[in-house]
Coordinates of C-alpha atoms in Angstrom, one line a residue:
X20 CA 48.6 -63.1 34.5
X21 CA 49.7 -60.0 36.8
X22 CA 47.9 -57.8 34.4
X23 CA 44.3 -60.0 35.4
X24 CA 45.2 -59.8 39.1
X25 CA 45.9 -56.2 38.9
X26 CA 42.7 -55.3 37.1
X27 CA 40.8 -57.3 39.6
X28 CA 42.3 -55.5 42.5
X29 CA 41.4 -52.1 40.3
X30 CA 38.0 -53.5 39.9
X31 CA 38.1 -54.2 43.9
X32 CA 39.1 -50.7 44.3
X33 CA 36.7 -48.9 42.5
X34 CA 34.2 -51.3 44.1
X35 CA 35.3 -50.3 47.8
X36 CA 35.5 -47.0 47.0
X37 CA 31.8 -46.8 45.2
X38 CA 30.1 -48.9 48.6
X39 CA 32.0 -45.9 50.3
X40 CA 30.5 -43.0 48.4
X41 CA 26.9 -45.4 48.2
X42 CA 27.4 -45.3 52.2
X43 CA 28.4 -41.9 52.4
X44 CA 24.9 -40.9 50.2
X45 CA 23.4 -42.8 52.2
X46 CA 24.4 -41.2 55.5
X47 CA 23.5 -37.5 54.2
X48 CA 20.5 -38.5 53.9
X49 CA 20.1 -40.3 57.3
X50 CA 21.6 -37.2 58.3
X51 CA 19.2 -34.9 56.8
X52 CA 16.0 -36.8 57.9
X53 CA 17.4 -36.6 61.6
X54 CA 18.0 -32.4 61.0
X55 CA 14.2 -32.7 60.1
X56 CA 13.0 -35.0 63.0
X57 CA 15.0 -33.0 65.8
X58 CA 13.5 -29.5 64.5
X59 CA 9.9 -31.0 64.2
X60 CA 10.6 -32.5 67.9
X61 CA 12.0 -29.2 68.9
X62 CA 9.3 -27.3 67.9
X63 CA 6.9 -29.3 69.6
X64 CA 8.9 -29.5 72.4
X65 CA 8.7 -25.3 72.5
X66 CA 5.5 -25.8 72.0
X67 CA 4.3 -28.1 74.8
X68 CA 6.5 -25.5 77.6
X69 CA 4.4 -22.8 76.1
X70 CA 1.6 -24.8 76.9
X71 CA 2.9 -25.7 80.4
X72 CA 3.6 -22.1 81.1
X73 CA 0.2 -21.2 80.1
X74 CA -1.5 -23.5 82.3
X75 CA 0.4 -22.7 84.7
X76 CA -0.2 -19.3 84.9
X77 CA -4.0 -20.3 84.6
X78 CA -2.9 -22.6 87.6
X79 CA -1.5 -19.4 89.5
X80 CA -4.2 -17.3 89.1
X81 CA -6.5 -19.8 89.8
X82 CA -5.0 -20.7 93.0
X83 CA -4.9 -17.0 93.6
X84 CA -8.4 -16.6 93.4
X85 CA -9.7 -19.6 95.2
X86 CA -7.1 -18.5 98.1
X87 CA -9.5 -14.8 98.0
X88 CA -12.9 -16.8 97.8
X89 CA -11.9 -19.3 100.3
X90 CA -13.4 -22.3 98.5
X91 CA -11.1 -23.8 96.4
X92 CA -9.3 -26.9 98.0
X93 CA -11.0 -29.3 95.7
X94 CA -10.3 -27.9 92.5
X95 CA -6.9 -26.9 94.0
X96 CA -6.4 -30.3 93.9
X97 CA -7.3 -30.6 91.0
X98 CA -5.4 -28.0 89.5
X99 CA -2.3 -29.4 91.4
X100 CA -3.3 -32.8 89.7
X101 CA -3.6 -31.6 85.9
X102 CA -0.2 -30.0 86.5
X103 CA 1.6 -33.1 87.3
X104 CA -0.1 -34.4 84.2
X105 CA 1.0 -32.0 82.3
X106 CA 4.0 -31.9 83.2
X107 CA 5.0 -35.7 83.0
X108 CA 3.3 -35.4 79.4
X109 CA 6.5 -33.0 79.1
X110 CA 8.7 -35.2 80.9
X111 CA 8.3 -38.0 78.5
X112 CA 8.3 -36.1 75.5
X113 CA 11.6 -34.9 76.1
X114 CA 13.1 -38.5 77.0
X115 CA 12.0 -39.7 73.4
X116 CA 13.4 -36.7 72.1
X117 CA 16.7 -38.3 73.9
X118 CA 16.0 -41.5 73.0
X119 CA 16.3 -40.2 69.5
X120 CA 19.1 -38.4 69.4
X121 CA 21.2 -41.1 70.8
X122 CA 20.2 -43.5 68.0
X123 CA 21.1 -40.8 66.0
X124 CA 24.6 -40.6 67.4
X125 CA 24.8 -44.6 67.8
X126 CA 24.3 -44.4 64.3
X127 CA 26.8 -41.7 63.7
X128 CA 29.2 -43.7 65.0
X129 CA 28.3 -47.1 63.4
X130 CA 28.7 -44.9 60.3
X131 CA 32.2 -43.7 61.1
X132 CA 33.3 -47.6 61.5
X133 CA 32.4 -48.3 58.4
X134 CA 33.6 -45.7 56.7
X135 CA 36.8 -46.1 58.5
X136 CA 36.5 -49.8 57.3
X137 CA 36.2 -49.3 54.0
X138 CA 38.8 -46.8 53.6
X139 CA 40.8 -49.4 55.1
X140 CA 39.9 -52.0 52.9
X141 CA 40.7 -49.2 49.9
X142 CA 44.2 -48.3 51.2
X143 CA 45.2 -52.0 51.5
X144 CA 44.1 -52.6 48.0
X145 CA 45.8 -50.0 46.6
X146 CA 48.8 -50.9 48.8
X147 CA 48.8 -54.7 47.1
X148 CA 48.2 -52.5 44.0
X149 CA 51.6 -50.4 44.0
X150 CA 53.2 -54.2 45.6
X151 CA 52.4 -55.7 42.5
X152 CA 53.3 -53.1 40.5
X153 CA 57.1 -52.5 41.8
X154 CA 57.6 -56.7 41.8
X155 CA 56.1 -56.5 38.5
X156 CA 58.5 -53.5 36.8

């Protein structure tokens, strides 16, 4: 009889312990789709400043040469218009990029729970384990 209850708590072990190293797979890959995500978001986050700078310098020299022909307050406006544009484009961009990342680390540490859990649940098993083993010798 104590040599079924301690093979079910063995089987319970190596249960716990393979949902730990299923969760733990799991997580690397979580892990390594997020590395992808935030380096394809950072690039086109480099990518939209560079575009921002651009225009803007187009914006600058723009400005600079409707202030020498005199001319130019409607398409200064205009100019001043497709820069706030732009630049809330940005703005948002980067706020999902944050919105992202903080899932991420919600995640992380939804992850780190469990994991704690289950190596929790491991240790206690093993405790009962060695329990039943003294009682039993």
């Amino acid at each position: 009889m104590e040599t079924a209850r301690r093979r079910r708590l063995e089987t319970n072990i190596n249960n716990m312990e393979a949902i730990l190293q299923d969760a733990r797979a799991a997580w690397e890959k979580e892990e390594e789709a997020w590395e992808t995500t935030k380096a394809a978001w950072q690039e086109q986050r480099e990518a939209l400043q560079a575009e921002v700078g651009a225009l803007q310098a187009k914006l600058e020299a723009s400005q600079a040469k409707l202030a020498a022909t005199g001319d130019g307050k409607m398409k200064s406006l205009f100019w001043d218009a497709w820069k706030s544009m732009l630049e809330n484009y940005l703005a948002k961009k980067e706020w999902k990029f944050r919105e992202l990342e903080s899932e991420w680390e919600r995640k992380l540490e939804d992850w780190k729970k469990k994991e704690y859990d289950l190596k929790d649940g491991v240790n206690v098993a093993k405790s009962e384990l060695v329990e039943k083993a003294i009682k039993t010798y």
